Amino acid sequence: MSSAAPTSTTHTRTDLALNVALATVRRNVPLFRGIYPADTTSAGRYPRRPAATGIEEGGNSGWTTSFWPGMQWLAWEATDDAVFRDSAHAYTVDFVRRVRAVEDLDMHDIGFLYSLSTVADWRLTGDLVARDASLQAAALLMRRFLEPAGIIQAWGDLQDPAQRGRTIIDSLMNLPLLTWAAGETGDTRFSDAVQRHTAQLREHIIRENDSTFHTYQWDTVTGVAAGGTTAQGAHDQSCWARGQAWGIYGFALNHRATGDPRDLAAAWRCAEYFLAHLPTDLVPYWDLDFGENDGAPRDSSASAIAICGLLELARAGTDSVRSARADEAARELLDALIEHCTPATAEDADALLLHGVYSFPEGIGIDEGTLWGDYFYLEALVRVARPDWTTYW
Ligand code: GLY
């Protein structure tokens, strides 16, 4: 990595990129009013979300819908234009309905879903209905906390033998909902769960070489850690790029809650491994085990998440040298995304960020825009434009 400090050129570049990204969100608002885009683009355009069991086309299903109102909350903060606030708030109404109906919420992604919808609304507007729904979501997430393992089960029914006791690296991003609930209610069961789940992942999901497993399973009877595998990585021992990025941002955010220096160290371990396994253009392959001659597609979304994590690390550190390193690396990665992975104008694509991969092993969303890639790219741009920005996490 070069040692160039952020320059006015860098700022101009990110400002221009922010303007294009905001123009894309503005264009998408009427296209998707009252409905949700699919997880990924298809040939560059977001279709409506496909119908799911009991949920019609365009409806609020799956784990990624909150990234859409999340982008609108960011756009409102960046522009002060009430169009974005009103549109984002309309989605709050639907997220309140979803949690009251407990519809398609048999998963740990309740944290992603509610941090960026109702928690964001409560934090920004003080809407009490949004606050109540967020607390209900946090209580639902707590039902997945398993004793004696001290982890939150990621996927599926709690009785499903294939999923019992399994957590995944992404889970770290679901914990800020519990941290928020602990702060609102004073109930330490939320904060204890954050501390214990983070500690279990810190001790087991990071390998000795600082790469990470995608998934890790615990024996739910004894609480003993059983071993790691992958679902979306190249193979069980490889390092799925987005998982490593979830590790950077997730451990950094949870360190903010726990104050445990080992959680900060875990975030740095994930970060250093990620940075050391980037190609020369700084846009990661979808699995960090691939190199320049493997012809593997990139996952731009992994980079967008890592950038937000690095910017969080830059804020978190008491060590000014490390903070400067995190900030510099974040800006270099962001520059690379702007150069290689963004449409020239808002008209050229529905996605803010091109060249993501959802799940290569399943053949889903390869070399496409992704809702989460768009959200974290916009969050990164807002973080750079407004260093005092308060996260929704
Ligand atoms: N959290 C699921 C994924 O990153 O694909």
mmCIF file of C-alpha atoms and ligand atoms in Angstrom:
data_model
loop_
_atom_site.group_PDB
_atom_site.id
_atom_site.type_symbol
_atom_site.label_atom_id
_atom_site.label_comp_id
_atom_site.label_asym_id
_atom_site.label_seq_id
_atom_site.Cartn_x
_atom_site.Cartn_y
_atom_site.Cartn_z
ATOM 1 C CA MET A 1 0.000 0.000 0.000
ATOM 2 C CA SER A 2 1.222 3.508 -0.712
ATOM 3 C CA SER A 3 1.704 5.875 2.162
ATOM 4 C CA ALA A 4 -0.113 8.810 0.558
ATOM 5 C CA ALA A 5 -2.068 10.827 3.078
ATOM 6 C CA PRO A 6 -5.649 11.761 2.156
ATOM 7 C CA THR A 7 -5.456 14.684 -0.267
ATOM 8 C CA SER A 8 -7.939 17.230 -1.493
ATOM 9 C CA THR A 9 -8.100 15.162 -4.721
ATOM 10 C CA THR A 10 -9.187 12.168 -2.669
ATOM 11 C CA HIS A 11 -11.881 14.263 -1.040
ATOM 12 C CA THR A 12 -13.104 15.564 -4.372
ATOM 13 C CA ARG A 13 -13.238 12.047 -5.719
ATOM 14 C CA THR A 14 -15.248 10.703 -2.796
ATOM 15 C CA ASP A 15 -17.557 13.753 -2.913
ATOM 16 C CA LEU A 16 -18.258 13.121 -6.597
ATOM 17 C CA ALA A 17 -18.802 9.428 -5.913
ATOM 18 C CA LEU A 18 -21.198 10.303 -3.088
ATOM 19 C CA ASN A 19 -23.170 12.526 -5.456
ATOM 20 C CA VAL A 20 -23.526 9.718 -8.021
ATOM 21 C CA ALA A 21 -24.511 7.235 -5.307
ATOM 22 C CA LEU A 22 -27.130 9.617 -3.889
ATOM 23 C CA ALA A 23 -28.502 10.249 -7.384
ATOM 24 C CA THR A 24 -28.912 6.493 -7.833
ATOM 25 C CA VAL A 25 -30.789 6.167 -4.530
ATOM 26 C CA ARG A 26 -32.988 9.116 -5.583
ATOM 27 C CA ARG A 27 -33.751 7.431 -8.907
ATOM 28 C CA ASN A 28 -34.558 4.114 -7.195
ATOM 29 C CA VAL A 29 -37.006 5.623 -4.660
ATOM 30 C CA PRO A 30 -39.976 5.896 -7.081
ATOM 31 C CA LEU A 31 -38.962 2.668 -8.888
ATOM 32 C CA PHE A 32 -39.324 0.663 -5.674
ATOM 33 C CA ARG A 33 -41.881 2.685 -3.735
ATOM 34 C CA GLY A 34 -43.545 0.408 -1.190
ATOM 35 C CA ILE A 35 -41.713 -2.688 -2.419
ATOM 36 C CA TYR A 36 -38.223 -4.149 -2.086
ATOM 37 C CA PRO A 37 -35.530 -4.853 -4.670
ATOM 38 C CA ALA A 38 -34.112 -8.381 -4.972
ATOM 39 C CA ASP A 39 -30.910 -9.328 -3.114
ATOM 40 C CA THR A 40 -28.824 -8.689 -6.218
ATOM 41 C CA THR A 41 -29.140 -7.110 -9.623
ATOM 42 C CA SER A 42 -29.743 -9.229 -12.658
ATOM 43 C CA ALA A 43 -27.776 -8.014 -15.683
ATOM 44 C CA GLY A 44 -27.207 -4.748 -13.843
ATOM 45 C CA ARG A 45 -30.811 -3.971 -12.824
ATOM 46 C CA TYR A 46 -32.627 -4.786 -9.580
ATOM 47 C CA PRO A 47 -35.721 -6.877 -10.210
ATOM 48 C CA ARG A 48 -38.510 -6.787 -7.636
ATOM 49 C CA ARG A 49 -37.880 -9.177 -4.791
ATOM 50 C CA PRO A 50 -39.174 -12.605 -5.813
ATOM 51 C CA ALA A 51 -42.246 -13.999 -4.052
ATOM 52 C CA ALA A 52 -41.509 -16.225 -1.035
ATOM 53 C CA THR A 53 -43.746 -18.612 0.923
ATOM 54 C CA GLY A 54 -46.751 -16.541 2.005
ATOM 55 C CA ILE A 55 -45.097 -13.269 0.858
ATOM 56 C CA GLU A 56 -45.910 -11.706 -2.488
ATOM 57 C CA GLU A 57 -43.458 -10.428 -5.087
ATOM 58 C CA GLY A 58 -41.710 -7.279 -3.882
ATOM 59 C CA GLY A 59 -42.539 -8.125 -0.251
ATOM 60 C CA ASN A 60 -40.439 -7.971 2.913
ATOM 61 C CA SER A 61 -38.745 -11.388 2.939
ATOM 62 C CA GLY A 62 -35.221 -12.631 3.595
ATOM 63 C CA TRP A 63 -32.276 -10.939 5.264
ATOM 64 C CA THR A 64 -31.442 -8.002 2.977
ATOM 65 C CA THR A 65 -34.564 -5.807 2.798
ATOM 66 C CA SER A 66 -33.415 -3.318 5.454
ATOM 67 C CA PHE A 67 -30.437 -2.279 3.352
ATOM 68 C CA TRP A 68 -32.901 -0.424 1.129
ATOM 69 C CA PRO A 69 -34.426 1.845 3.826
ATOM 70 C CA GLY A 70 -30.943 1.968 5.392
ATOM 71 C CA MET A 71 -29.636 3.626 2.222
ATOM 72 C CA GLN A 72 -32.519 6.099 2.353
ATOM 73 C CA TRP A 73 -31.752 7.036 5.973
ATOM 74 C CA LEU A 74 -28.145 7.653 4.911
ATOM 75 C CA ALA A 75 -29.347 9.709 1.935
ATOM 76 C CA TRP A 76 -31.569 11.784 4.212
ATOM 77 C CA GLU A 77 -28.661 12.477 6.546
ATOM 78 C CA ALA A 78 -26.387 13.364 3.606
ATOM 79 C CA THR A 79 -28.866 15.682 1.858
ATOM 80 C CA ASP A 80 -31.476 16.782 4.398
ATOM 81 C CA ASP A 81 -34.057 16.088 1.686
ATOM 82 C CA ALA A 82 -37.334 14.951 3.290
ATOM 83 C CA VAL A 83 -38.110 12.739 0.273
ATOM 84 C CA PHE A 84 -35.626 10.207 1.644
ATOM 85 C CA ARG A 85 -36.891 10.457 5.238
ATOM 86 C CA ASP A 86 -40.520 9.996 4.232
ATOM 87 C CA SER A 87 -39.731 7.059 1.996
ATOM 88 C CA ALA A 88 -37.536 5.378 4.644
ATOM 89 C CA HIS A 89 -40.195 5.900 7.298
ATOM 90 C CA ALA A 90 -42.827 4.230 5.108
ATOM 91 C CA TYR A 91 -40.653 1.092 5.255
ATOM 92 C CA THR A 92 -40.570 1.347 9.058
ATOM 93 C CA VAL A 93 -44.324 0.762 9.027
ATOM 94 C CA ASP A 94 -43.747 -2.474 7.106
ATOM 95 C CA PHE A 95 -40.913 -3.607 9.401
ATOM 96 C CA VAL A 96 -43.177 -2.993 12.423
ATOM 97 C CA ARG A 97 -45.821 -5.181 10.777
ATOM 98 C CA ARG A 98 -43.247 -7.886 9.986
ATOM 99 C CA VAL A 99 -41.951 -8.202 13.538
ATOM 100 C CA ARG A 100 -45.441 -8.095 15.060
ATOM 101 C CA ALA A 101 -46.463 -10.920 12.715
ATOM 102 C CA VAL A 102 -43.111 -12.702 13.312
ATOM 103 C CA GLU A 103 -43.000 -13.179 9.554
ATOM 104 C CA ASP A 104 -39.935 -14.873 8.045
ATOM 105 C CA LEU A 105 -37.759 -14.104 11.081
ATOM 106 C CA ASP A 106 -36.495 -17.597 11.933
ATOM 107 C CA MET A 107 -32.891 -16.400 11.558
ATOM 108 C CA HIS A 108 -30.227 -14.329 13.286
ATOM 109 C CA ASP A 109 -30.392 -11.652 10.578
ATOM 110 C CA ILE A 110 -33.052 -9.926 12.676
ATOM 111 C CA GLY A 111 -30.118 -7.702 13.689
ATOM 112 C CA PHE A 112 -29.345 -6.568 10.139
ATOM 113 C CA LEU A 113 -33.056 -6.163 9.440
ATOM 114 C CA TYR A 114 -33.959 -4.026 12.444
ATOM 115 C CA SER A 115 -30.742 -2.017 13.007
ATOM 116 C CA LEU A 116 -31.078 -0.368 9.601
ATOM 117 C CA SER A 117 -34.856 0.084 9.602
ATOM 118 C CA THR A 118 -36.589 0.732 12.922
ATOM 119 C CA VAL A 119 -33.485 1.418 15.062
ATOM 120 C CA ALA A 120 -32.273 3.930 12.476
ATOM 121 C CA ASP A 121 -35.722 5.553 12.470
ATOM 122 C CA TRP A 122 -35.807 5.738 16.284
ATOM 123 C CA ARG A 123 -32.280 7.128 16.478
ATOM 124 C CA LEU A 124 -32.959 9.779 13.816
ATOM 125 C CA THR A 125 -36.588 10.759 14.435
ATOM 126 C CA GLY A 126 -37.438 9.454 17.915
ATOM 127 C CA ASP A 127 -40.396 7.449 16.558
ATOM 128 C CA LEU A 128 -41.721 5.455 19.534
ATOM 129 C CA VAL A 129 -43.426 2.784 17.447
ATOM 130 C CA ALA A 130 -40.082 2.137 15.750
ATOM 131 C CA ARG A 131 -38.452 1.857 19.178
ATOM 132 C CA ASP A 132 -41.036 -0.689 20.398
ATOM 133 C CA ALA A 133 -40.647 -2.772 17.253
ATOM 134 C CA SER A 134 -36.859 -2.706 17.653
ATOM 135 C CA LEU A 135 -37.166 -4.005 21.214
ATOM 136 C CA GLN A 136 -39.501 -6.755 20.006
ATOM 137 C CA ALA A 137 -36.939 -7.679 17.352
ATOM 138 C CA ALA A 138 -34.160 -7.801 19.954
ATOM 139 C CA ALA A 139 -36.275 -10.095 22.159
ATOM 140 C CA LEU A 140 -36.854 -12.399 19.168
ATOM 141 C CA LEU A 141 -33.130 -12.518 18.460
ATOM 142 C CA MET A 142 -32.444 -13.434 22.106
ATOM 143 C CA ARG A 143 -34.620 -16.544 21.672
ATOM 144 C CA ARG A 144 -31.811 -17.896 19.496
ATOM 145 C CA PHE A 145 -29.194 -17.573 22.276
ATOM 146 C CA LEU A 146 -28.232 -21.115 23.261
ATOM 147 C CA GLU A 147 -26.944 -22.268 26.631
ATOM 148 C CA PRO A 148 -24.507 -23.690 27.569
ATOM 149 C CA ALA A 149 -22.624 -22.763 24.355
ATOM 150 C CA GLY A 150 -23.280 -19.050 24.764
ATOM 151 C CA ILE A 151 -23.868 -18.451 21.059
ATOM 152 C CA ILE A 152 -26.731 -17.245 18.866
ATOM 153 C CA GLN A 153 -27.803 -19.832 16.302
ATOM 154 C CA ALA A 154 -27.585 -18.414 12.800
ATOM 155 C CA TRP A 155 -29.959 -20.245 10.557
ATOM 156 C CA GLY A 156 -33.243 -22.064 10.657
ATOM 157 C CA ASP A 157 -35.366 -23.743 13.250
ATOM 158 C CA LEU A 158 -33.710 -24.222 16.645
ATOM 159 C CA GLN A 159 -34.596 -27.940 16.534
ATOM 160 C CA ASP A 160 -33.107 -28.553 13.065
ATOM 161 C CA PRO A 161 -30.186 -30.979 13.674
ATOM 162 C CA ALA A 162 -28.229 -29.614 10.690
ATOM 163 C CA GLN A 163 -28.384 -26.060 12.037
ATOM 164 C CA ARG A 164 -28.469 -26.562 15.801
ATOM 165 C CA GLY A 165 -25.552 -24.777 17.432
ATOM 166 C CA ARG A 166 -24.246 -23.287 14.176
ATOM 167 C CA THR A 167 -23.212 -19.681 14.037
ATOM 168 C CA ILE A 168 -21.517 -17.793 11.225
ATOM 169 C CA ILE A 169 -19.046 -14.932 11.069
ATOM 170 C CA ASP A 170 -21.764 -12.597 9.725
ATOM 171 C CA SER A 171 -23.566 -12.971 13.087
ATOM 172 C CA LEU A 172 -21.304 -10.327 14.619
ATOM 173 C CA MET A 173 -23.252 -7.691 12.701
ATOM 174 C CA ASN A 174 -26.502 -8.786 14.344
ATOM 175 C CA LEU A 175 -25.292 -8.090 17.866
ATOM 176 C CA PRO A 176 -25.494 -4.260 17.787
ATOM 177 C CA LEU A 177 -29.303 -4.637 17.948
ATOM 178 C CA LEU A 178 -28.818 -6.347 21.324
ATOM 179 C CA THR A 179 -26.336 -3.695 22.459
ATOM 180 C CA TRP A 180 -28.871 -1.025 21.542
ATOM 181 C CA ALA A 181 -31.613 -2.900 23.446
ATOM 182 C CA ALA A 182 -29.363 -3.198 26.517
ATOM 183 C CA GLY A 183 -28.814 0.551 26.411
ATOM 184 C CA GLU A 184 -32.530 1.289 26.080
ATOM 185 C CA THR A 185 -33.771 -1.125 28.751
ATOM 186 C CA GLY A 186 -30.838 -1.619 31.120
ATOM 187 C CA ASP A 187 -31.431 -5.378 30.763
ATOM 188 C CA THR A 188 -27.988 -6.979 31.034
ATOM 189 C CA ARG A 189 -29.165 -10.220 29.401
ATOM 190 C CA PHE A 190 -28.738 -8.418 26.070
ATOM 191 C CA SER A 191 -25.225 -7.180 26.814
ATOM 192 C CA ASP A 192 -24.179 -10.532 28.332
ATOM 193 C CA ALA A 193 -25.234 -12.263 25.112
ATOM 194 C CA VAL A 194 -23.166 -9.787 23.074
ATOM 195 C CA GLN A 195 -20.116 -10.348 25.252
ATOM 196 C CA ARG A 196 -20.395 -14.163 25.259
ATOM 197 C CA HIS A 197 -21.197 -14.627 21.568
ATOM 198 C CA THR A 198 -18.382 -12.277 20.557
ATOM 199 C CA ALA A 199 -15.945 -14.131 22.832
ATOM 200 C CA GLN A 200 -16.906 -17.523 21.398
ATOM 201 C CA LEU A 201 -16.341 -16.316 17.848
ATOM 202 C CA ARG A 202 -13.112 -14.593 18.826
ATOM 203 C CA GLU A 203 -11.778 -17.853 20.302
ATOM 204 C CA HIS A 204 -13.002 -20.262 17.604
ATOM 205 C CA ILE A 205 -14.029 -18.763 14.270
ATOM 206 C CA ILE A 206 -10.658 -17.041 13.734
ATOM 207 C CA ARG A 207 -7.975 -19.526 12.734
ATOM 208 C CA GLU A 208 -4.406 -19.332 14.018
ATOM 209 C CA ASN A 209 -3.303 -17.651 10.782
ATOM 210 C CA ASP A 210 -5.981 -14.921 11.307
ATOM 211 C CA SER A 211 -8.232 -16.089 8.476
ATOM 212 C CA THR A 212 -11.794 -17.041 9.438
ATOM 213 C CA PHE A 213 -14.197 -19.926 9.017
ATOM 214 C CA HIS A 214 -17.531 -18.969 7.515
ATOM 215 C CA THR A 215 -19.563 -21.178 9.869
ATOM 216 C CA TYR A 216 -18.765 -22.821 13.183
ATOM 217 C CA GLN A 217 -20.827 -25.311 15.147
ATOM 218 C CA TRP A 218 -21.131 -25.986 18.877
ATOM 219 C CA ASP A 219 -22.512 -29.065 20.611
ATOM 220 C CA THR A 220 -25.719 -27.689 22.067
ATOM 221 C CA VAL A 221 -25.843 -30.223 24.896
ATOM 222 C CA THR A 222 -22.275 -29.886 26.178
ATOM 223 C CA GLY A 223 -21.503 -26.421 24.787
ATOM 224 C CA VAL A 224 -18.239 -27.752 23.337
ATOM 225 C CA ALA A 225 -16.906 -26.112 20.155
ATOM 226 C CA ALA A 226 -17.109 -28.714 17.393
ATOM 227 C CA GLY A 227 -15.460 -27.201 14.294
ATOM 228 C CA GLY A 228 -15.727 -24.937 11.299
ATOM 229 C CA THR A 229 -16.962 -25.367 7.739
ATOM 230 C CA THR A 230 -18.023 -23.109 4.889
ATOM 231 C CA ALA A 231 -21.225 -22.480 2.998
ATOM 232 C CA GLN A 232 -20.299 -19.583 0.735
ATOM 233 C CA GLY A 233 -16.501 -19.910 0.615
ATOM 234 C CA ALA A 234 -14.398 -21.928 -1.825
ATOM 235 C CA HIS A 235 -13.831 -24.779 0.650
ATOM 236 C CA ASP A 236 -13.907 -25.435 4.394
ATOM 237 C CA GLN A 237 -10.340 -24.245 4.991
ATOM 238 C CA SER A 238 -10.456 -21.221 2.667
ATOM 239 C CA CYS A 239 -11.155 -17.633 3.665
ATOM 240 C CA TRP A 240 -14.436 -16.320 2.237
ATOM 241 C CA ALA A 241 -13.745 -12.640 1.526
ATOM 242 C CA ARG A 242 -17.052 -11.273 2.777
ATOM 243 C CA GLY A 243 -16.812 -13.358 5.932
ATOM 244 C CA GLN A 244 -13.411 -11.864 6.697
ATOM 245 C CA ALA A 245 -14.900 -8.390 6.140
ATOM 246 C CA TRP A 246 -17.825 -9.178 8.471
ATOM 247 C CA GLY A 247 -15.136 -10.111 11.004
ATOM 248 C CA ILE A 248 -13.375 -6.741 10.695
ATOM 249 C CA TYR A 249 -16.506 -4.659 11.071
ATOM 250 C CA GLY A 250 -18.303 -7.029 13.460
ATOM 251 C CA PHE A 251 -15.493 -7.349 15.986
ATOM 252 C CA ALA A 252 -14.847 -3.601 15.788
ATOM 253 C CA LEU A 253 -18.504 -2.764 16.483
ATOM 254 C CA ASN A 254 -18.787 -5.284 19.303
ATOM 255 C CA HIS A 255 -15.573 -4.023 20.858
ATOM 256 C CA ARG A 256 -17.342 -0.674 21.086
ATOM 257 C CA ALA A 257 -19.918 -2.460 23.291
ATOM 258 C CA THR A 258 -17.740 -4.844 25.296
ATOM 259 C CA GLY A 259 -14.661 -2.659 25.740
ATOM 260 C CA ASP A 260 -12.656 -5.909 25.736
ATOM 261 C CA PRO A 261 -9.258 -5.272 24.090
ATOM 262 C CA ARG A 262 -9.272 -8.859 22.806
ATOM 263 C CA ASP A 263 -12.258 -7.963 20.595
ATOM 264 C CA LEU A 264 -10.347 -4.997 19.171
ATOM 265 C CA ALA A 265 -7.355 -7.275 18.585
ATOM 266 C CA ALA A 266 -9.654 -9.756 16.801
ATOM 267 C CA ALA A 267 -10.878 -7.012 14.463
ATOM 268 C CA TRP A 268 -7.276 -6.084 13.680
ATOM 269 C CA ARG A 269 -6.325 -9.712 13.033
ATOM 270 C CA CYS A 270 -9.153 -9.967 10.506
ATOM 271 C CA ALA A 271 -8.153 -6.626 8.973
ATOM 272 C CA GLU A 272 -4.472 -7.422 8.548
ATOM 273 C CA TYR A 273 -5.262 -10.768 6.918
ATOM 274 C CA PHE A 274 -7.773 -9.107 4.579
ATOM 275 C CA LEU A 275 -5.337 -6.359 3.560
ATOM 276 C CA ALA A 276 -2.515 -8.854 3.021
ATOM 277 C CA HIS A 277 -4.625 -10.933 0.622
ATOM 278 C CA LEU A 278 -5.770 -8.263 -1.815
ATOM 279 C CA PRO A 279 -4.718 -8.157 -5.459
ATOM 280 C CA THR A 280 -2.777 -5.148 -6.698
ATOM 281 C CA ASP A 281 -5.941 -3.241 -7.697
ATOM 282 C CA LEU A 282 -7.225 -3.681 -4.106
ATOM 283 C CA VAL A 283 -10.616 -5.195 -5.048
ATOM 284 C CA PRO A 284 -10.828 -8.620 -3.362
ATOM 285 C CA TYR A 285 -11.592 -11.889 -5.104
ATOM 286 C CA TRP A 286 -14.743 -13.471 -3.662
ATOM 287 C CA ASP A 287 -12.553 -15.855 -1.688
ATOM 288 C CA LEU A 288 -9.212 -14.574 -0.399
ATOM 289 C CA ASP A 289 -7.519 -17.872 -1.305
ATOM 290 C CA PHE A 290 -7.623 -16.882 -4.994
ATOM 291 C CA GLY A 291 -4.744 -15.086 -6.667
ATOM 292 C CA GLU A 292 -4.166 -12.954 -9.758
ATOM 293 C CA ASN A 293 -4.083 -15.897 -12.204
ATOM 294 C CA ASP A 294 -7.146 -17.781 -10.986
ATOM 295 C CA GLY A 295 -9.746 -15.802 -12.956
ATOM 296 C CA ALA A 296 -12.008 -15.560 -9.896
ATOM 297 C CA PRO A 297 -14.717 -12.869 -9.817
ATOM 298 C CA ARG A 298 -14.331 -10.008 -7.349
ATOM 299 C CA ASP A 299 -16.633 -9.310 -4.430
ATOM 300 C CA SER A 300 -16.823 -5.525 -4.176
ATOM 301 C CA SER A 301 -19.287 -5.843 -1.281
ATOM 302 C CA ALA A 302 -16.583 -7.469 0.858
ATOM 303 C CA SER A 303 -14.440 -4.412 0.312
ATOM 304 C CA ALA A 304 -17.274 -1.987 1.161
ATOM 305 C CA ILE A 305 -17.862 -3.804 4.469
ATOM 306 C CA ALA A 306 -14.129 -3.912 5.217
ATOM 307 C CA ILE A 307 -13.838 -0.166 4.562
ATOM 308 C CA CYS A 308 -16.570 0.590 7.122
ATOM 309 C CA GLY A 309 -14.806 -1.750 9.549
ATOM 310 C CA LEU A 310 -11.463 -0.036 9.002
ATOM 311 C CA LEU A 311 -13.043 3.389 9.501
ATOM 312 C CA GLU A 312 -14.583 2.095 12.736
ATOM 313 C CA LEU A 313 -11.122 0.824 13.772
ATOM 314 C CA ALA A 314 -9.641 4.225 12.954
ATOM 315 C CA ARG A 315 -12.106 5.743 15.440
ATOM 316 C CA ALA A 316 -11.726 3.013 18.053
ATOM 317 C CA GLY A 317 -8.016 2.983 18.572
ATOM 318 C CA THR A 318 -6.092 4.575 21.347
ATOM 319 C CA ASP A 319 -3.004 3.954 19.211
ATOM 320 C CA SER A 320 -2.644 6.869 16.765
ATOM 321 C CA VAL A 321 -0.287 4.969 14.435
ATOM 322 C CA ARG A 322 -2.771 2.135 14.068
ATOM 323 C CA SER A 323 -5.679 4.552 13.655
ATOM 324 C CA ALA A 324 -3.819 6.298 10.852
ATOM 325 C CA ARG A 325 -3.068 2.956 9.196
ATOM 326 C CA ALA A 326 -6.747 1.931 9.345
ATOM 327 C CA ASP A 327 -7.879 5.285 7.950
ATOM 328 C CA GLU A 328 -5.330 5.206 5.147
ATOM 329 C CA ALA A 329 -6.154 1.630 4.162
ATOM 330 C CA ALA A 330 -9.886 2.432 4.183
ATOM 331 C CA ARG A 331 -9.404 5.397 1.854
ATOM 332 C CA GLU A 332 -7.236 3.380 -0.527
ATOM 333 C CA LEU A 333 -9.805 0.597 -0.713
ATOM 334 C CA LEU A 334 -12.576 3.141 -1.232
ATOM 335 C CA ASP A 335 -10.626 4.796 -4.034
ATOM 336 C CA ALA A 336 -10.222 1.383 -5.673
ATOM 337 C CA LEU A 337 -13.963 0.718 -5.464
ATOM 338 C CA ILE A 338 -14.738 4.107 -6.985
ATOM 339 C CA GLU A 339 -12.273 3.465 -9.803
ATOM 340 C CA HIS A 340 -13.160 -0.131 -10.644
ATOM 341 C CA CYS A 341 -16.658 -0.870 -9.366
ATOM 342 C CA THR A 342 -18.971 2.104 -9.799
ATOM 343 C CA PRO A 343 -21.197 3.162 -12.690
ATOM 344 C CA ALA A 344 -20.171 6.444 -14.325
ATOM 345 C CA THR A 345 -23.629 7.961 -13.839
ATOM 346 C CA ALA A 346 -26.779 7.150 -11.880
ATOM 347 C CA GLU A 347 -28.511 6.207 -15.145
ATOM 348 C CA ASP A 348 -26.053 3.429 -15.969
ATOM 349 C CA ALA A 349 -27.137 0.945 -13.275
ATOM 350 C CA ASP A 350 -29.609 0.463 -10.417
ATOM 351 C CA ALA A 351 -26.738 -0.584 -8.162
ATOM 352 C CA LEU A 352 -24.436 1.901 -6.452
ATOM 353 C CA LEU A 353 -21.635 -0.666 -6.506
ATOM 354 C CA LEU A 354 -20.962 -3.132 -9.331
ATOM 355 C CA HIS A 355 -19.074 -6.455 -9.313
ATOM 356 C CA GLY A 356 -20.282 -8.181 -6.155
ATOM 357 C CA VAL A 357 -20.805 -11.896 -5.545
ATOM 358 C CA TYR A 358 -23.624 -13.271 -3.403
ATOM 359 C CA SER A 359 -22.829 -17.010 -3.334
ATOM 360 C CA PHE A 360 -20.403 -18.424 -5.879
ATOM 361 C CA PRO A 361 -20.870 -22.079 -4.792
ATOM 362 C CA GLU A 362 -24.641 -21.739 -5.324
ATOM 363 C CA GLY A 363 -24.245 -19.754 -8.554
ATOM 364 C CA ILE A 364 -26.234 -16.803 -7.155
ATOM 365 C CA GLY A 365 -25.554 -13.151 -7.920
ATOM 366 C CA ILE A 366 -22.107 -13.483 -9.519
ATOM 367 C CA ASP A 367 -20.603 -10.222 -10.788
ATOM 368 C CA GLU A 368 -23.724 -8.259 -9.836
ATOM 369 C CA GLY A 369 -24.693 -5.359 -7.625
ATOM 370 C CA THR A 370 -25.883 -6.389 -4.158
ATOM 371 C CA LEU A 371 -28.174 -4.544 -1.743
ATOM 372 C CA TRP A 372 -25.662 -4.858 1.102
ATOM 373 C CA GLY A 373 -22.746 -3.815 -1.099
ATOM 374 C CA ASP A 374 -24.711 -0.693 -2.028
ATOM 375 C CA TYR A 375 -25.560 0.038 1.612
ATOM 376 C CA PHE A 376 -21.994 -0.355 2.948
ATOM 377 C CA TYR A 377 -20.512 1.568 0.018
ATOM 378 C CA LEU A 378 -22.865 4.468 0.777
ATOM 379 C CA GLU A 379 -22.128 4.175 4.507
ATOM 380 C CA ALA A 380 -18.399 4.339 3.708
ATOM 381 C CA LEU A 381 -18.870 7.464 1.588
ATOM 382 C CA VAL A 382 -20.966 9.116 4.304
ATOM 383 C CA ARG A 383 -18.382 8.183 6.945
ATOM 384 C CA VAL A 384 -15.632 9.834 4.882
ATOM 385 C CA ALA A 385 -17.735 12.919 4.119
ATOM 386 C CA ARG A 386 -18.886 13.276 7.742
ATOM 387 C CA PRO A 387 -16.343 11.851 10.188
ATOM 388 C CA ASP A 388 -18.694 12.639 13.109
ATOM 389 C CA TRP A 389 -21.533 10.528 11.606
ATOM 390 C CA THR A 390 -23.243 8.314 14.218
ATOM 391 C CA THR A 391 -23.806 4.730 13.067
ATOM 392 C CA TYR A 392 -27.166 2.958 13.101
ATOM 393 C CA TRP A 393 -25.362 -0.121 14.470
HETATM 394 N N1 GLY B 1 -24.943 -12.514 5.513
HETATM 395 C C1 GLY B 1 -25.007 -13.301 4.346
HETATM 396 C C2 GLY B 1 -23.983 -12.957 3.334
HETATM 397 O O1 GLY B 1 -23.082 -12.171 3.595
HETATM 398 O O2 GLY B 1 -24.086 -13.478 2.246
#
